[in-house]
Coordinates of C-alpha atoms in Angstrom, one line a residue:
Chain A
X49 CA 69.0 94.0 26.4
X50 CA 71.4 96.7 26.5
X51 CA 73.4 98.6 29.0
X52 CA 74.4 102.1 27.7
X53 CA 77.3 104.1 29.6
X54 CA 77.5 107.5 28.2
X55 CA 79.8 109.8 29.0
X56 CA 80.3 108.6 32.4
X57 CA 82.3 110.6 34.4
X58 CA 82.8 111.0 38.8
X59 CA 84.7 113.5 40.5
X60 CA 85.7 112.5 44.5
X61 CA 87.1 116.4 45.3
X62 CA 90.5 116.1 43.6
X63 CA 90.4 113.4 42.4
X64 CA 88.5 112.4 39.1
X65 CA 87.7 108.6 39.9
X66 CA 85.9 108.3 36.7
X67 CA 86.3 109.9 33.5
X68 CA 84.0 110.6 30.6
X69 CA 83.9 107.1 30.0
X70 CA 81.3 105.4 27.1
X71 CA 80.5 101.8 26.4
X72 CA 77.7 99.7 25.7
X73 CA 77.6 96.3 27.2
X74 CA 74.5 93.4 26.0
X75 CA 74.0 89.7 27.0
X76 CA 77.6 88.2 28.1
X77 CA 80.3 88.2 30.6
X78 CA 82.6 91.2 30.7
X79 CA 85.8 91.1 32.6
X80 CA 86.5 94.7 34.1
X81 CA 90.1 94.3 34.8
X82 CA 92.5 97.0 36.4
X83 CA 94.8 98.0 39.0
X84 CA 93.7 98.7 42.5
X85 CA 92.5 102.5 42.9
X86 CA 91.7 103.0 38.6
X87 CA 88.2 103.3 38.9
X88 CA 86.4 100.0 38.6
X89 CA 84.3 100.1 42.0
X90 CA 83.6 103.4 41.2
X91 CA 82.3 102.9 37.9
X92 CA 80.3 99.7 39.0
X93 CA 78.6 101.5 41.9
X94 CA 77.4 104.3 39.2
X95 CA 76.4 101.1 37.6
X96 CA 74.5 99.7 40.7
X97 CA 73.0 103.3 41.6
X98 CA 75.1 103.5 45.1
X99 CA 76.7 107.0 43.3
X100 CA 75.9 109.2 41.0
X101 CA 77.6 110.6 38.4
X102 CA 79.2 114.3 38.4
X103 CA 78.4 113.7 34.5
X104 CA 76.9 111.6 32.3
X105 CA 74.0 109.2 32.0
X106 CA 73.7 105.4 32.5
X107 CA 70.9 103.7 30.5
X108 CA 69.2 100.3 30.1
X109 CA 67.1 99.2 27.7
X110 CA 67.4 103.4 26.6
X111 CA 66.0 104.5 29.5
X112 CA 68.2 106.3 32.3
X113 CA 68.6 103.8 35.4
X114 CA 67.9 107.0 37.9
X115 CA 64.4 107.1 36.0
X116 CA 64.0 103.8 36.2
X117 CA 64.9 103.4 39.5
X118 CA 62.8 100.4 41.3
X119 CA 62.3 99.3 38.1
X120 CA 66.0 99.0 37.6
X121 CA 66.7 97.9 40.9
X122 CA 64.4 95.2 40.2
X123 CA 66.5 93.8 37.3
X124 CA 69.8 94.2 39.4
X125 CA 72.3 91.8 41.5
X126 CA 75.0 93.2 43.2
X127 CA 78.0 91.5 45.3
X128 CA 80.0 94.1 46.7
X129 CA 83.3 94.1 47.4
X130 CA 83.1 93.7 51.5
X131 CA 80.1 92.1 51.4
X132 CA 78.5 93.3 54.8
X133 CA 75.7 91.2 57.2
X134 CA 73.8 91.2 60.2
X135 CA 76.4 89.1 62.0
X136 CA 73.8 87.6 64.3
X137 CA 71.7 86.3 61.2
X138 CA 72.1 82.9 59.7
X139 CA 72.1 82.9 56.3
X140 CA 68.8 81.3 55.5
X141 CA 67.7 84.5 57.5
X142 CA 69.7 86.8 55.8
X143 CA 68.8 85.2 52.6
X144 CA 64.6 86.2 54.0
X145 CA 65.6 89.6 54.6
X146 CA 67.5 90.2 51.5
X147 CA 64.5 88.6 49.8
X148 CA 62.3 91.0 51.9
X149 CA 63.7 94.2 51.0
X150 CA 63.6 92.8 46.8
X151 CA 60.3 92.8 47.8
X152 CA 59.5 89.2 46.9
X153 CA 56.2 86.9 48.9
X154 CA 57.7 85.4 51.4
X155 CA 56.6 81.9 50.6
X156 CA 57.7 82.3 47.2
X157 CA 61.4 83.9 49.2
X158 CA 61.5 80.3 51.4
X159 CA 61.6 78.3 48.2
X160 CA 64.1 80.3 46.1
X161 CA 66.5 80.5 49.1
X162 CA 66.2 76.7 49.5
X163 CA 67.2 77.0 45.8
X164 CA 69.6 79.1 45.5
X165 CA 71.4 78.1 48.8
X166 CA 71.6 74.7 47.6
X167 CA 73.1 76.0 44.2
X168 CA 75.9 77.5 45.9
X169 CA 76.2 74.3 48.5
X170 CA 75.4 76.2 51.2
X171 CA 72.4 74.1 52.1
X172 CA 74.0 72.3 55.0
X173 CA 75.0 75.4 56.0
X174 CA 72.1 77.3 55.7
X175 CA 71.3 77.4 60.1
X176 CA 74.6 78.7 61.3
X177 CA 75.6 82.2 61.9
X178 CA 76.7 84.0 58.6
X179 CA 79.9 85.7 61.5
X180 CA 81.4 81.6 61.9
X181 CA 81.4 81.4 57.9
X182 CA 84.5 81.6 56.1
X183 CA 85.3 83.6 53.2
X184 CA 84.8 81.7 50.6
X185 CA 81.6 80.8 52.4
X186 CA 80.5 84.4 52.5
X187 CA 81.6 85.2 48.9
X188 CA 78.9 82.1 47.9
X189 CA 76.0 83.9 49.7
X190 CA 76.7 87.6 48.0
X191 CA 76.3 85.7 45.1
X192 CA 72.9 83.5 46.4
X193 CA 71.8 87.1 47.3
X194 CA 72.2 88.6 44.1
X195 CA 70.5 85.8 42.0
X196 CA 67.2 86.2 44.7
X197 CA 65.5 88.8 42.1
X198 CA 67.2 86.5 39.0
X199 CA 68.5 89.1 37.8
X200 CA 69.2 90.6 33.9
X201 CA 72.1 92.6 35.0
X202 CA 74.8 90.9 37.4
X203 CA 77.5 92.9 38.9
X204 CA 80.3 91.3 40.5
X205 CA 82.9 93.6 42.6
X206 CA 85.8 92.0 43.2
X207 CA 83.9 88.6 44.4
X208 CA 87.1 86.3 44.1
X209 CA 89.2 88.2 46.2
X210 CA 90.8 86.5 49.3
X211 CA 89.6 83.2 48.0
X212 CA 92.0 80.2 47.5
X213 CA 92.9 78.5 43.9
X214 CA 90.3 76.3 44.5
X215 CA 87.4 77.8 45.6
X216 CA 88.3 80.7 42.8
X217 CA 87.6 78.1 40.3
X218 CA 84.9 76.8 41.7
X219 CA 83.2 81.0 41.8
X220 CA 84.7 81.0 37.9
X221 CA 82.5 77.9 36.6
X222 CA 79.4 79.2 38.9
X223 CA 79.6 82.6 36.8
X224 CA 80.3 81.0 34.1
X225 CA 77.1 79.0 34.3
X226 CA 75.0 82.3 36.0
X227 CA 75.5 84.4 32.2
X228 CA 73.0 83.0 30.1
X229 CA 70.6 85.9 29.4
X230 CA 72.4 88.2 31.5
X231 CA 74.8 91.4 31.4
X232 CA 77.6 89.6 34.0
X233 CA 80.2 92.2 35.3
X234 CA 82.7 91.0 37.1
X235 CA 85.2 93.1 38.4
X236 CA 88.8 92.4 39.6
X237 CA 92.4 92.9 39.4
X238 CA 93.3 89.3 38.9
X239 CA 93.4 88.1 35.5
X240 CA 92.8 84.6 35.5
X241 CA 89.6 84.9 36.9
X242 CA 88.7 86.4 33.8
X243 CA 90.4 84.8 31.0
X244 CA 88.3 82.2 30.8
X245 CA 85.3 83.0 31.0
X246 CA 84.8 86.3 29.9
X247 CA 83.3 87.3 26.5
X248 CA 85.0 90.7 26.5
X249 CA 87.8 92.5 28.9
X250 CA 87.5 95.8 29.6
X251 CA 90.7 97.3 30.9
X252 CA 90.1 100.3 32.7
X253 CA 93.1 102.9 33.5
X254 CA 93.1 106.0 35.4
X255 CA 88.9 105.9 35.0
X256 CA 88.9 105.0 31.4
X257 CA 88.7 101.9 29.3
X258 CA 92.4 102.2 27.9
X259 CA 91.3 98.4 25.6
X260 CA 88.4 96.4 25.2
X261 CA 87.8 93.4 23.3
X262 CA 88.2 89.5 23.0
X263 CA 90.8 87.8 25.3
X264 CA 91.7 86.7 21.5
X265 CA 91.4 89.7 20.3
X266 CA 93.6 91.6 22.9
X267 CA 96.1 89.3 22.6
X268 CA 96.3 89.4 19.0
X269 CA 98.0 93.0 19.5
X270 CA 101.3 91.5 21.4
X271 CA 101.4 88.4 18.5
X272 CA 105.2 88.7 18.1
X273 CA 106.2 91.2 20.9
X274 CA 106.4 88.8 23.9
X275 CA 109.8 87.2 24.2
X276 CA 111.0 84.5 26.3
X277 CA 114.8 83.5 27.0
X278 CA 117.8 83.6 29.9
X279 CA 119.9 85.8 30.7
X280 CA 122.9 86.0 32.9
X281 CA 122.1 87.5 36.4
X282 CA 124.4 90.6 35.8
X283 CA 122.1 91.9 32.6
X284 CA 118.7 91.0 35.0
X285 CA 118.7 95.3 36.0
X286 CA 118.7 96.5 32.5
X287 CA 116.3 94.1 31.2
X288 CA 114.4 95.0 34.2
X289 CA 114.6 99.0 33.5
X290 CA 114.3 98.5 29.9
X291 CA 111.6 96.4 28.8
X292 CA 108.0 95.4 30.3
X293 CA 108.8 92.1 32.7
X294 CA 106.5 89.8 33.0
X295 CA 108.0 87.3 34.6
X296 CA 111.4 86.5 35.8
X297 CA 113.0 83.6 37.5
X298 CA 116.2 81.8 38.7
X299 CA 116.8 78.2 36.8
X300 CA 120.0 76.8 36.1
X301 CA 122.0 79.5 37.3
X302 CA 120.6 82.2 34.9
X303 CA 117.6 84.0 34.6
X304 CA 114.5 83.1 33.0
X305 CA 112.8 86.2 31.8
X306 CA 109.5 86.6 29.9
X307 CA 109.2 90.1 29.0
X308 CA 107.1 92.5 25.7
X309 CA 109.7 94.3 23.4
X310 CA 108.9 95.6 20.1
X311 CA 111.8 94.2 18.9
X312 CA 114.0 91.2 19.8
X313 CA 117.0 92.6 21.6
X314 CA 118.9 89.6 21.1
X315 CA 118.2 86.2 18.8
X316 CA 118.7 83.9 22.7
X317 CA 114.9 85.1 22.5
X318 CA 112.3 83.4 21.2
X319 CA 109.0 84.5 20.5
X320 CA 106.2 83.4 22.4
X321 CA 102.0 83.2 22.3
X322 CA 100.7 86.2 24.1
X323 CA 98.3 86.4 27.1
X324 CA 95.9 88.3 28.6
X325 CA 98.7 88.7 31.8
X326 CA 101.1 89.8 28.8
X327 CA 98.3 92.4 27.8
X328 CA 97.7 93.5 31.7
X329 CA 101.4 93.7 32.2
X330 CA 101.9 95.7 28.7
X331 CA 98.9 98.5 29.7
X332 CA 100.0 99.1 33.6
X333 CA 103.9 98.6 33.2
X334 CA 104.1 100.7 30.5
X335 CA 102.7 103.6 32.0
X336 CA 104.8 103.0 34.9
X337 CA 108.2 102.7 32.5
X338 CA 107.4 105.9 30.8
Chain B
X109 CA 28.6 88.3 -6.1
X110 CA 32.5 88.0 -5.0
X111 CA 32.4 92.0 -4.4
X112 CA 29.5 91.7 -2.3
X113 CA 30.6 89.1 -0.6
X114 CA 33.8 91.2 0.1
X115 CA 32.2 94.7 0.5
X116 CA 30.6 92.9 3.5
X117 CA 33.3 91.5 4.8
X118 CA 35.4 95.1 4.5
X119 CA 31.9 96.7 6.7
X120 CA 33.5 96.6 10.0
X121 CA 33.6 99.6 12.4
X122 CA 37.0 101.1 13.2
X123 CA 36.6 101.9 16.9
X124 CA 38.4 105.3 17.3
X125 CA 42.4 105.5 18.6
X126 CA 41.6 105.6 22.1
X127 CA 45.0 107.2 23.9
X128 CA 44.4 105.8 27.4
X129 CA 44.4 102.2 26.0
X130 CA 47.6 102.5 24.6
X131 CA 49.1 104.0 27.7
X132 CA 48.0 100.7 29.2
X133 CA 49.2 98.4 27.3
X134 CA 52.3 100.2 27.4
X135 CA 51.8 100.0 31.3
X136 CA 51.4 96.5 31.2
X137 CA 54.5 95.7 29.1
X138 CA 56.6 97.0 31.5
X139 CA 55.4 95.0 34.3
X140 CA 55.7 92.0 32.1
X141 CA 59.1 93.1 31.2
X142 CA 60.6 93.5 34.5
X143 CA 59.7 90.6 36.2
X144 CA 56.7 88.7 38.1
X145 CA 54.6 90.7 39.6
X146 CA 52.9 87.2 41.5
X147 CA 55.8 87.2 43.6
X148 CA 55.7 91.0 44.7
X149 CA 54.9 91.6 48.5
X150 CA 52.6 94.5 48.8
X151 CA 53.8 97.9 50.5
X152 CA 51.3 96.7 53.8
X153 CA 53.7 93.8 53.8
X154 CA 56.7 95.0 53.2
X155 CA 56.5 97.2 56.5
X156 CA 55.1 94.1 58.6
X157 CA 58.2 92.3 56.9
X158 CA 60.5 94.4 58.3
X159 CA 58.8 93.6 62.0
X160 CA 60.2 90.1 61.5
X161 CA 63.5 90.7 61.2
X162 CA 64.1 92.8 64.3
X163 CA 65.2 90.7 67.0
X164 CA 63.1 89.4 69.4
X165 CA 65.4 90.1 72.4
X166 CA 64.6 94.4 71.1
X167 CA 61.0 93.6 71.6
X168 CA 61.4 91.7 75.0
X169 CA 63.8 94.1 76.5
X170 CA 61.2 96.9 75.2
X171 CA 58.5 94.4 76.9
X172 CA 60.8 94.4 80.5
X173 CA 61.6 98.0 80.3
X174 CA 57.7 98.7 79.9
X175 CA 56.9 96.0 82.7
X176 CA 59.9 98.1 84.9
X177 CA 57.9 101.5 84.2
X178 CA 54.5 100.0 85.1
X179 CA 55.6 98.8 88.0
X180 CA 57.2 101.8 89.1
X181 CA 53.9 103.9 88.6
X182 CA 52.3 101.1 90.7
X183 CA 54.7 101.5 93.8
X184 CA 54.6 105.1 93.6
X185 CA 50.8 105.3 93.5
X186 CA 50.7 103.1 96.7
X187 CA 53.3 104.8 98.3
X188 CA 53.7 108.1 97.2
X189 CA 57.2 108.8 97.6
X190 CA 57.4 111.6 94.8
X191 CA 60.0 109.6 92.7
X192 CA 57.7 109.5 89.1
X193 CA 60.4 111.9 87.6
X194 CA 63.0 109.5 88.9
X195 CA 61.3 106.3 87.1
X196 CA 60.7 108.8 84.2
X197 CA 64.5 110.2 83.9
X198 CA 65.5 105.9 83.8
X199 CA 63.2 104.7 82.0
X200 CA 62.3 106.9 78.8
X201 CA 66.7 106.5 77.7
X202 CA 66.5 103.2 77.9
X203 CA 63.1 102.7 75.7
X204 CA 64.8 104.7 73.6
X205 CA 68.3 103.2 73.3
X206 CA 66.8 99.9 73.0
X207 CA 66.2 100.2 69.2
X208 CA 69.0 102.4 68.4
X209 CA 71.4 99.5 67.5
X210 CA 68.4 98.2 65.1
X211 CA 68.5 101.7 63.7
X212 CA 72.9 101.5 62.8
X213 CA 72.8 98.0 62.2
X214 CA 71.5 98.5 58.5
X215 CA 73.8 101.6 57.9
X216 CA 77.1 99.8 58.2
X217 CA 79.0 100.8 55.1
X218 CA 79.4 97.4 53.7
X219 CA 75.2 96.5 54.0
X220 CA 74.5 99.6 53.6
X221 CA 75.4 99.7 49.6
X222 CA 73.9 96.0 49.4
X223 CA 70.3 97.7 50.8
X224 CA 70.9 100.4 48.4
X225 CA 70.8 98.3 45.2
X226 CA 67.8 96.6 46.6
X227 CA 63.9 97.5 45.0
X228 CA 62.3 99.0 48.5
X229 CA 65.3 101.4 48.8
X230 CA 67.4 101.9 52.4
X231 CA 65.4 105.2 52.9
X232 CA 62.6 103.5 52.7
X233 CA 63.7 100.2 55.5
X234 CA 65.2 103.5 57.5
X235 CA 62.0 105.0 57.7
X236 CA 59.8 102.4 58.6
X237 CA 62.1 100.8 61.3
X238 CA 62.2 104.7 63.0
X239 CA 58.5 104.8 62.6
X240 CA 58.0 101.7 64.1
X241 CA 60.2 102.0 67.1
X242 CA 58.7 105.4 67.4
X243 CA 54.9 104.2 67.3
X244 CA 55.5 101.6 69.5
X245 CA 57.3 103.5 72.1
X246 CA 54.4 106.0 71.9
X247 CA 52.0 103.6 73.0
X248 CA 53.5 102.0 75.9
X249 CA 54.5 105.5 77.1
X250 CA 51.0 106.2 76.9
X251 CA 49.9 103.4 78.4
X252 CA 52.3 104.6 81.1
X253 CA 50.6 107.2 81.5
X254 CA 47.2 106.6 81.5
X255 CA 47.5 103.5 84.1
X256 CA 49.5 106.6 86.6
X257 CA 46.5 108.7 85.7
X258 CA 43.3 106.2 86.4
X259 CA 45.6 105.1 89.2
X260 CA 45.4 108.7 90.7
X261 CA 49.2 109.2 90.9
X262 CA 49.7 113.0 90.5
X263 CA 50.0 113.4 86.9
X264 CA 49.7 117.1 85.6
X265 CA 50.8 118.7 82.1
X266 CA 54.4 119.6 83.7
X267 CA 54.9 115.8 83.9
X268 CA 53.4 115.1 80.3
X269 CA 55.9 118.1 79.4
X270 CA 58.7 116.3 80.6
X271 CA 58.0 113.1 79.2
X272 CA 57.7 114.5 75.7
X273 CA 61.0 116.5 75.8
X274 CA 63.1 113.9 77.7
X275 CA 62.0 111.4 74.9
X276 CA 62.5 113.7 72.4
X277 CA 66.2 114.7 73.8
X278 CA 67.0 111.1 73.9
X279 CA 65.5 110.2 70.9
X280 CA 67.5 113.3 68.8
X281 CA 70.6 112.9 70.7
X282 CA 70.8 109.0 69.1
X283 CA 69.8 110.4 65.8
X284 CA 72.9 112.9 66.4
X285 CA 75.3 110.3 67.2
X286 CA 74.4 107.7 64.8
X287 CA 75.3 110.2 61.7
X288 CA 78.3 111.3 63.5
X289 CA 80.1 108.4 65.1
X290 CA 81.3 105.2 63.8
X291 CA 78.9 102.4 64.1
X292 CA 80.6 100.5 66.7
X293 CA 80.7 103.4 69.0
X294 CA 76.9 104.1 68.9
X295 CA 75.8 102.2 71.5
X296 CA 78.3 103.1 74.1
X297 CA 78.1 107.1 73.3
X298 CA 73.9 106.6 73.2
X299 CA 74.4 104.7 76.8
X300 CA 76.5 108.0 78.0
X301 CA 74.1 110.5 76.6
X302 CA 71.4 108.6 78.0
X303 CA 72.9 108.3 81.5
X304 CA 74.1 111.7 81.2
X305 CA 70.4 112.7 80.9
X306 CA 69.0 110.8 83.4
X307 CA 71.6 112.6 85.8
X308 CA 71.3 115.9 84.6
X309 CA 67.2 115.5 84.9
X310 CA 67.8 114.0 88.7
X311 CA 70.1 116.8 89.1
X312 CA 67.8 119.9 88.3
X313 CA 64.8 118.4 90.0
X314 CA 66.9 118.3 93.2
X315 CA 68.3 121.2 92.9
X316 CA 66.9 123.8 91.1
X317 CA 63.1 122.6 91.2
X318 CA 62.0 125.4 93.1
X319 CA 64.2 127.9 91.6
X320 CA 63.0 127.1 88.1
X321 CA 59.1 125.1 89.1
X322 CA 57.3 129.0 87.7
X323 CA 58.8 128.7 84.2
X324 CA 59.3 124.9 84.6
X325 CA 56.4 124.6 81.8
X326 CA 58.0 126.9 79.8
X327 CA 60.9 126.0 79.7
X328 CA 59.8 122.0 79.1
X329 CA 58.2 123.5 75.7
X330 CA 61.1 124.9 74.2
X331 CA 63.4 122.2 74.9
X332 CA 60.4 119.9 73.2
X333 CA 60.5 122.1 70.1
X334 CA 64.1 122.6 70.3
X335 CA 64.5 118.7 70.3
X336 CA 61.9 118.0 68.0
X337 CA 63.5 120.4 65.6
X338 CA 67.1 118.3 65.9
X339 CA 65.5 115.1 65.8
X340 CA 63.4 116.0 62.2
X341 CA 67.0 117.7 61.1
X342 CA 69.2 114.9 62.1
X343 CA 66.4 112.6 60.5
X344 CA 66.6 114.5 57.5
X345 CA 70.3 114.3 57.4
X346 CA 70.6 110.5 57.4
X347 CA 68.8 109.9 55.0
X348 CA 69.8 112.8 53.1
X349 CA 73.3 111.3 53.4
X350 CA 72.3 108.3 51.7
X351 CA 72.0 110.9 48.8
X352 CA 75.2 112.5 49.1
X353 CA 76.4 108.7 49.0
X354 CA 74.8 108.8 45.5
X355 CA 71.2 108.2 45.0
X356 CA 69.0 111.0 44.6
X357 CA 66.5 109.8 47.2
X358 CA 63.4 111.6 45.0
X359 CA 63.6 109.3 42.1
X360 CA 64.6 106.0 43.9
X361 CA 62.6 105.8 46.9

C-alpha cells in the first residue's frame, strides 16, 4: 500500500500554500509537523480530495485519487481540524449518518457504531446531544467517524488541539494502537504528540518538506550542537539574538538556557542529547534568525 | 508406454484468451480490494437513508402547513370570500422555507469537508435532499389543488400560474441566499424574502389587479421562467462551488 505525492503544488491567489512538494508515504504513522499557516491542512486536504491541486498528482496504490474517487473515498478517514456536526444530533445519530453517507447497511452501521463508540468510551455517552460534549469529547468521535469505513489511509488534522495533557495522551496511545495496516497522518504543530509515536516526521516549511525521517534519525543531525548551561541575566539578550533558544529560564539567580550552536561559545556549556523540539526549534528559528 | 501415458495427459484443449474474462476478474479484484461490498447500501437506499435523518419536526411542520392550506381551500369554497391568493401568497413561503435550514445545515464549512471525504459525495446528499423537498412539496401543492378543484372553488390557469411562479420565486430566492449569506443568517434573510413576497403578492392583487388582470397570464409566465432559470443557475452554482472548493464534481460524484 502506497501513497504517492508527486509534484504537489496549490496556489490560493498570491499565495502559493503548497509547493511542488513529492513524497511517498506506506504503512506507518507519519508525524506532519509545522508552524501554523506552512501548508499542512492544505496539503492534507489535497490528500483527502476537499482541494485540488493547481499541479501535480496524488496517487494510491498508482492510481490518481481523483480517478479513483469513491473508490478512494472508500479507503479514507478524515478528522478535520473544526470538526463540524448537526448540533441537534446525538452522537449515536451522527455516528448513523456518517455511516450513511459511507454508504454502509444500516444494520451492519448500528453494530460498528456500538463498536467503535465504545472504543473511544463514548458509549455512555452515546444518547446526549454532540452540542453539550466537550472537546475532548468531540475530538474522540472525529476519530469514531473516521474508523466507520476502517479505513487504509487515516488523516488526522490537527486532532489534539485544545485538548488537555491528559486527554492528549490518551488520543496519542489510541493512534498509536489505530496504525497497524494503515497510512496514519497526523497533523499538528505540537511536537510531543508526535514523538512518540510516529514512524517518520515530516517537517513541512513554507509548503515543502524542509526534513523527513526518524525522530532518531532527525535528531542525529543536532548530536553535539545542543548546549545547555547559565548565564548571568545581563548576557540573556545576546544569547537570545545570537543563537537558536530553545529554552530559557530563571534558577538561582541566573539563567538556564538550552539553545543549538555550531560551536560551544563558552566551555560553562555542556553538551546535551538532542530532540525532536531541538530539531523543530532549529528549522523555524533559524529561518526567523536569518 | 510412459510417453503415451504422457502424450495423453499433455491432450488438453487450450480454451482461447478470452479479453472480457480478464477484465472481470480484474473487476472483481478491485471490489475485493477496497473493501466489503456485503455491507454496501444500495443507491435506492441511500436516498431513503437520507429521509431518516431529516428531522421529524421538518416533516410535521410541512404536515401543519399542508393541514393550514387545506383548510383554507375548505373555508373559502364554503364561503367564498375571494382570499385563495391570500392563503396562496402565505402558504407556498412557508412550504418552502420549511426545508431550507435542512438544505444549509450540511454546507456549514466545518461538515461540509467531513461530507466531502465521504463515498456518496456532498453533491450527491445535496441533490437528493433538494429533490426530495421538491417532490414532496409538489404533491401536497397538488393535492391542494385538486381538493380546491373537485371542491369547485374557482380555480383557473391564472391561479395554477401563480402558484408555480410564487413557488418558484421562493424557492430560487432561498437557493440565492444560501450561496450568498453566511449560514446562520439564512433562515432570517429566507423569512424576509418570504414575507417580503407574500406582501408584495397581497400588494399587486389589491392594487393593480385590474390594471395588470389582461397580461396577468403573461406576465405569471415570464416570472416562472425567469425564476426557474435562477433557481437551476443558483442550483448549479452550489454545487459547482463545492468544485471551486476542490473536487471536480465529474469524477467524484
Amino acid at each position: 500500500m502506497e501513497l504517492v505525492v508527486s509534484n504537489l503544488s496549490k496556489q490560493f491567489k498570491n499565495k502559493l500554500a503548497v509547493s511542488n512538494l513529492t513524497m511517498a508515504l506506506q504503512e506507518g504513522v507519519y508525524g506532519l509537523l509545522g508552524a501554523n499557516g506552512v501548508g499542512k491542512t492544505t496539503l492534507i486536504q489535497m490528500l483527502c480530495g476537499i482541494l485540488s491541486p493547481t499541479a501535480g498528482e496524488i496517487k494510491f496504490n498508482g492510481k490518481n485519487i481523483i480517478d479513483l474517487g469513491e473508490d478512494y473515498r472508500d479507503i479514507l478517514g478524515y478528522v478535520p481540524q473544526d470538526f463540524g456536526y448537526f448540533p441537534e444530533f446525538t452522537a449515536q445519530k451522527f455516528m448513523l449518518y456518517i455511516a450513511a453517507v459511507k454508504g454502509l447497511q444500516p444494520r451492519y452501521a448500528r453494530k460498528l457504531t456500538h463498536k467503535l463508540l465504545g472504543e473511544v468510551n463514548l458509549l455512555e455517552n452515546k444518547d446526549k446531544k454532540i452540542k453539550t460534549y466537550s472537546g475532548g469529547m468531540k475530538r474522540r468521535l472525529g476519530i469514531a467517524q473516521a474508523l466507520l469505513n476502517n479505513p487504509k489511509v487515516l488523516i488526522l488534522d490537527e486532532p489534539t488541539a485544545g485538548l488537555d495533557p491528559k486527554e492528549r495522551a490518551y488520543f496519542r496511545g489510541m493512534i498509536s494502537d489505530l496504525s497497524k495496516d494503515k497510512i496514519v497522518i497526523f497533523s499538528t504543530h505540537i511536537v510531543s504528540d508526535v514523538e512518540y509515536i510516529a514512524d517518520e516526521i515530516i517537517f513541512m516549511n513554507s509548503g515543502m518538506i524542509e526534513l523527513r525521517g526518524s525522530v532518531g534519525e532527525l535528531t542525529k543531525t543536532l548530536r553535539g550542537r545542543v548546549w545547555e548551561g547559565y548565564i548571568l541575566e545581563k548576557d540573556a539578550a545576546e544569547y537570545g539574538g545570537k543563537y537558536n533558544l530553545v529554552n530559557s529560564h530563571y534558577a538561582n539567580e541566573k539563567i538556564y538556557i538550552r539553545f543549538i550552536s555550531d560551536n560551544i561559545p563558552s566551555p560553562v556549556f555542556k553538551s546535551v542529547e538532542p530532540t525532536l523540539e531541538d530539531v523543530y526549534i532549529n528549522i523555524f528559528s533559524s529561518r526567523e534568525i536569518s | 508406454m510412459k510417453n503415451h501415458r504422457i502424450k495423453k495427459k499433455l491432450e488438453f484443449d487450450v480454451p482461447p484468451y478470452d479479453v472480457e474474462a480478464f477484465e472481470k476478474t480484474l473487476l472483481l479484484a478491485k471490489k475485493m480490494e477496497f473493501g466489503a461490498e456485503t455491507y454496501r447500501m444500495t443507491e435506492i437506499q441511500s436516498v431513503l437513508t437520507q429521509v431518516k435523518f431529516i428531522p421529524l419536526k421538518v416533516w410535521i411542520i410541512k404536515i401543519i402547513i399542508a393541514a393550514f392550506l387545506n383548510i383554507g381551500i375548505l373555508s373559502e369554497s364554503r364561503n367564498g370570500t375571494g382570499s385563495f391568493w391570500t392563503i396562496m401568497s402565505i402558504i407556498i413561503p412557508l412550504l418552502c422555507l420549511a426545508g431550507t435550514n435542512e438544505i444549509c445545515s450540511i454546507l456549514q464549512p466545518n461538515l461540509k469537508g467531513l461530507l466531502m471525504t465521504a463515498r456518496y459525495s456532498i453533491r450527491k446528499v445535496l441533490l437528493i435532499r433538494l429533490m426530495l423537498f421538491g417532490i414532496i412539496d409538489f404533491l401536497i401543492l397538488a393535492f391542494s389543488i385538486t381538493s380546491a378543484f373537485l371542491l369547485k372553488l374557482y380555480f383557473g390557469g391564472t391561479d395554477l400560474l401563480y402558484v408555480i411562479a410564487l413557488y418558484n420565486l421562493m424557492c430560487g430566492g432561498c437557493i440565492y441566499i444560501i450561496n450568498h449569506t453566511k449560514e446562520k443568517d439564512v433562515i432570517f434573510i429566507c423569512s424576509a424574502w418570504g414575507g417580503a413576497l407574500t406582501i408584495m403578492n397581497l400588494v399587486i392583487k389589491s392594487i393593480f389587479d385590474e390594471v395588470i388582470i389582461d397580461k396577468l397570464n403573461v406576465l405569471l409566465l415570464i416570472i416562472i421562467l425567469l425564476s426557474i432559470w435562477k433557481e437551476a443557475s443558483e442550483i448549479r452554482n452550489m454545487l459547482g462551488g463545492l468544485q471551486e472548493d476542490g473536487i471536480s464534481g465529474q469524477q467524484f460524484i
